[in-house]
Coordinates of C-alpha atoms in Angstrom, one line a residue:
X101 CA 1.3 -8.0 16.3
X102 CA 1.6 -9.1 12.6
X103 CA 5.4 -8.6 12.5
X104 CA 6.1 -10.6 15.7
X105 CA 8.7 -13.4 15.2
X106 CA 8.3 -17.0 16.1
X107 CA 10.9 -16.5 19.0
X108 CA 8.8 -13.6 20.2
X109 CA 5.7 -15.9 20.5
X110 CA 7.8 -18.5 22.4
X111 CA 9.0 -15.9 24.9
X112 CA 5.4 -14.4 25.2
X113 CA 3.9 -17.8 25.8
X114 CA 6.4 -18.6 28.5
X115 CA 5.8 -15.3 30.2
X116 CA 2.0 -15.8 30.3
X117 CA 1.7 -19.4 31.0
X118 CA 5.1 -20.8 32.0
X119 CA 4.9 -23.2 29.0
X120 CA 8.1 -23.8 27.0
X121 CA 7.7 -24.8 23.3
X122 CA 10.0 -24.6 20.3
X123 CA 9.7 -22.2 17.4
X124 CA 8.8 -25.1 15.1
X125 CA 5.7 -25.7 17.3
X126 CA 4.6 -22.1 16.9
X127 CA 5.4 -22.4 13.1
X128 CA 3.2 -25.5 12.7
X129 CA 0.4 -23.9 14.7
X130 CA 0.3 -20.9 12.2
X131 CA 0.8 -23.1 9.1
X132 CA -1.6 -26.0 9.9
X133 CA -3.9 -24.7 12.7
X134 CA -6.1 -22.6 10.3
X135 CA -7.5 -22.8 6.8
X136 CA -5.1 -20.0 5.7
X137 CA -1.4 -20.3 6.5
X138 CA -0.2 -17.5 8.8
X139 CA 3.3 -17.3 7.3
X140 CA 5.3 -14.0 7.4
X141 CA 4.9 -12.2 4.2
X142 CA 6.3 -9.0 2.8
X143 CA 3.6 -6.3 3.3
X144 CA 2.8 -3.2 1.4
X145 CA 4.1 0.0 3.1
X146 CA 1.3 2.6 3.3
X147 CA 2.4 6.2 4.2
X148 CA 0.0 8.0 6.5
X149 CA -0.5 10.8 4.0
X150 CA -2.2 8.5 1.5
X151 CA -5.4 9.1 3.3
X152 CA -5.2 12.9 3.6
X153 CA -8.6 14.4 2.5
X154 CA -7.0 16.1 -0.5
X155 CA -5.5 12.8 -1.7
X156 CA -8.7 10.9 -1.2
X157 CA -10.5 13.6 -3.2
X158 CA -7.9 13.2 -6.1
X159 CA -8.3 9.5 -6.0
X160 CA -12.1 9.8 -6.5
X161 CA -11.5 12.3 -9.4
X162 CA -9.0 9.9 -11.0
X163 CA -11.4 6.9 -10.8
X164 CA -14.2 9.0 -12.3
X165 CA -12.0 10.3 -15.0
X166 CA -10.3 7.0 -16.0
X167 CA -13.7 5.2 -16.1
X168 CA -14.8 7.2 -19.2
X169 CA -11.9 6.3 -21.4
X170 CA -11.6 3.3 -23.7
X171 CA -9.1 1.1 -21.7
X172 CA -7.3 0.0 -24.9
X173 CA -6.3 3.6 -25.3
X174 CA -4.9 4.0 -21.8
X175 CA -1.1 3.6 -21.5
X176 CA 0.8 3.7 -18.2
X177 CA 4.3 4.9 -17.7
X178 CA 7.0 5.0 -15.0
X179 CA 10.8 4.4 -14.4
X180 CA 12.7 1.7 -12.7
X181 CA 16.3 1.5 -11.4
X182 CA 17.9 -1.6 -12.6
X183 CA 20.8 -3.1 -10.6
X184 CA 23.1 -6.1 -11.4
X185 CA 22.1 -7.6 -8.1
X186 CA 18.7 -8.4 -9.5
X187 CA 20.3 -10.7 -12.0
X188 CA 23.3 -12.2 -10.2
X189 CA 22.4 -12.1 -6.4
X190 CA 20.3 -15.2 -6.0
X191 CA 20.4 -18.2 -3.7
X192 CA 22.6 -21.2 -4.5
X193 CA 22.2 -24.6 -3.1
X194 CA 24.9 -25.9 -0.8
X195 CA 26.9 -29.0 -2.0
X196 CA 25.4 -31.8 0.1
X197 CA 28.7 -33.8 -0.1
X198 CA 31.3 -31.1 0.6
X199 CA 29.1 -28.4 2.4
X200 CA 30.5 -25.7 0.2
X201 CA 28.4 -22.9 -1.4
X202 CA 29.6 -22.5 -5.0
X203 CA 30.3 -19.0 -6.1
X204 CA 28.5 -17.2 -8.9
X205 CA 30.9 -16.0 -11.6
X206 CA 30.0 -12.6 -13.0
X207 CA 31.3 -9.9 -15.1
X208 CA 33.4 -7.4 -13.1
X209 CA 31.0 -4.6 -14.0
X210 CA 27.9 -6.3 -12.6
X211 CA 27.4 -3.6 -10.1
X212 CA 26.6 -1.1 -12.8
X213 CA 23.3 0.7 -12.3
X214 CA 20.9 1.4 -15.2
X215 CA 17.5 3.2 -15.5
X216 CA 14.4 2.0 -17.5
X217 CA 11.8 4.4 -18.7
X218 CA 8.8 2.2 -19.7
X219 CA 5.2 2.4 -20.9
X220 CA 2.7 -0.4 -21.2
X221 CA -0.6 -0.8 -22.9
X222 CA -3.1 -3.3 -24.3
X223 CA -3.6 -1.5 -27.6
X224 CA -3.1 -4.2 -30.3
X225 CA -2.0 -1.6 -32.8
X226 CA 1.2 -1.2 -30.9
X227 CA 3.6 -3.4 -29.0
X228 CA 2.6 -4.1 -25.3
X229 CA 5.7 -2.3 -24.1
X230 CA 7.7 0.7 -25.1
X231 CA 11.0 1.2 -23.1
X232 CA 14.5 2.6 -23.1
X233 CA 17.4 1.5 -20.9
X234 CA 20.2 3.9 -20.1
X235 CA 23.2 3.8 -17.7
X236 CA 22.9 5.9 -14.7
X237 CA 19.8 7.8 -13.6
X238 CA 17.0 9.5 -15.4
X239 CA 16.0 13.1 -15.1
X240 CA 13.1 15.2 -16.5
X241 CA 15.0 15.8 -19.8
X242 CA 15.6 12.2 -20.5
X243 CA 11.9 11.4 -19.7
X244 CA 10.8 14.1 -22.1
X245 CA 13.0 12.5 -24.9
X246 CA 11.4 9.1 -24.2
X247 CA 8.0 10.6 -24.5
X248 CA 9.0 12.3 -27.7
X249 CA 10.4 9.2 -29.2
X250 CA 7.2 7.2 -28.3
X251 CA 5.3 9.8 -30.3
X252 CA 7.6 9.8 -33.3
X253 CA 7.7 5.9 -33.6
X254 CA 3.9 5.8 -33.4
X255 CA 3.6 4.1 -30.0
X256 CA 1.7 7.0 -28.5
X257 CA -1.2 7.8 -30.8
X258 CA -3.7 10.7 -31.1
X259 CA -6.4 10.4 -28.3
X260 CA -4.3 8.0 -26.3
X261 CA -4.2 8.6 -22.6
X262 CA -0.9 8.5 -20.8
X263 CA -1.2 7.9 -17.1
X264 CA 1.9 8.9 -14.9
X265 CA 2.5 9.4 -11.2
X266 CA 3.3 12.9 -9.8
X267 CA 7.0 12.4 -9.5
X268 CA 9.1 15.5 -10.2
X269 CA 10.6 13.8 -13.3
X270 CA 7.1 13.8 -14.9
X271 CA 5.9 17.3 -13.7
X272 CA 8.9 19.4 -13.1
X273 CA 11.7 21.0 -15.1
X274 CA 11.1 20.8 -18.8
X275 CA 8.0 18.7 -18.2
X276 CA 6.0 21.4 -16.5
X277 CA 4.4 22.0 -19.9
X278 CA 4.2 18.3 -20.9
X279 CA 0.5 17.9 -20.6
X280 CA -0.2 21.0 -22.7
X281 CA 2.5 20.1 -25.3
X282 CA 1.1 16.6 -25.9
X283 CA -2.4 17.7 -26.1
X284 CA -1.9 20.8 -28.2
X285 CA 0.4 19.1 -30.7
X286 CA -0.6 15.4 -30.7
X287 CA -4.0 15.2 -29.0
X288 CA -2.5 12.9 -26.4
X289 CA -4.1 13.3 -22.9
X290 CA -2.0 13.1 -19.7
X291 CA -3.7 11.8 -16.6
X292 CA -1.9 12.0 -13.3
X293 CA -2.3 9.3 -10.6
X294 CA -3.3 10.4 -7.1
X295 CA -0.5 10.5 -4.6
X296 CA 0.7 7.3 -3.1
X297 CA -1.1 4.9 -5.6
X298 CA 1.5 2.8 -7.3
X299 CA -0.9 -0.2 -7.0
X300 CA -3.1 1.5 -9.7
X301 CA -0.2 1.5 -12.2
X302 CA 0.2 -1.8 -14.1
X303 CA 3.8 -0.9 -15.2
X304 CA 4.7 -1.6 -11.6
X305 CA 3.6 -5.2 -12.2
X306 CA 5.5 -5.4 -15.4
X307 CA 8.7 -4.4 -13.4
X308 CA 7.8 -7.2 -10.9
X309 CA 7.6 -9.7 -13.9
X310 CA 11.0 -8.4 -15.1
X311 CA 12.7 -8.9 -11.6
X312 CA 11.1 -12.4 -11.3
X313 CA 12.4 -13.5 -14.6
X314 CA 15.8 -12.0 -14.1
X315 CA 16.1 -14.3 -11.0
X316 CA 15.7 -17.5 -13.1
X317 CA 17.6 -16.2 -16.2
X318 CA 20.5 -18.5 -17.2
X319 CA 23.6 -17.1 -15.7
X320 CA 25.8 -18.9 -18.3
X321 CA 23.8 -17.1 -21.0
X322 CA 23.9 -13.8 -19.1
X323 CA 27.7 -13.9 -18.8
X324 CA 28.1 -14.7 -22.4
X325 CA 26.5 -11.2 -23.2
X326 CA 29.7 -9.5 -21.8
X327 CA 29.8 -6.1 -20.0
X328 CA 26.1 -5.1 -20.3
X329 CA 24.7 -8.5 -19.6
X330 CA 22.1 -7.0 -17.3
X331 CA 20.7 -4.8 -20.2
X332 CA 20.7 -7.6 -22.8
X333 CA 19.0 -10.0 -20.3
X334 CA 16.3 -7.3 -19.4
X335 CA 15.7 -6.5 -23.1
X336 CA 15.2 -10.2 -23.8
X337 CA 12.6 -10.5 -21.0
X338 CA 10.8 -7.3 -21.7
X339 CA 10.5 -8.2 -25.5
X340 CA 8.9 -11.5 -24.4
X341 CA 6.1 -9.9 -22.5
X342 CA 2.9 -10.1 -24.4
X343 CA -0.4 -8.2 -24.6
X344 CA -2.0 -10.9 -22.5
X345 CA 0.7 -10.4 -19.8
X346 CA -0.1 -6.6 -19.7
X347 CA -3.8 -7.4 -19.7
X348 CA -3.3 -9.4 -16.7
X349 CA -1.4 -6.5 -15.0
X350 CA -4.3 -4.2 -16.0
X351 CA -6.9 -6.5 -14.4
X352 CA -4.8 -6.8 -11.2
X353 CA -4.7 -3.0 -10.9
X354 CA -8.4 -2.8 -11.4
X355 CA -8.2 -1.0 -14.9

């Protein structure tokens, strides 16, 4: 049982053999008894319907379709909810003299929630990322505006391929005609990911980079930004991401 705890192994061993060992003994066994450490890790969660026949068929069609495009013309998009906890909620070291855990001083509005609409690509004619950050949550109308601005400012170019998932924000409401509108007016092709395949979208790895770098971002600097410190810190991090960083995300996703 991969999710079994160390305590669970201690109890199970005692029930089977009568032997009593400590949890640290079990931990050493998993960490040093094999060539690969058997530590607990956070797994990917895979819904059962990922492997429905129709989803598998779409996956094959997607792979065949994307393989014919110039990868430098492929640009991936998605959204992310951004919370102050991702910047301010981090572990702090206990004072070894007093035993106290020092508090983290934050702006009173640190619980504000923001939404990012972002796109990434490796086309050297454009920046590696195009994004907007807004307070609250996004809807189909906001996403359509972000797409339109990406076209107006020349980030999405004729004969680019925009890859999106099948979320309602991309395919519902005003965006039911998004595919036709982009192709008919700008010769930009929209390709939809198969259901349940976020691991094929490099922008998800860009969001991971953002969260990891937020966790080591200077809190003194963040607090100096004032009310919207999370936004300013996120902008600073996203602006520092390079084409090479995005290229690495593409490779990890098999693009």
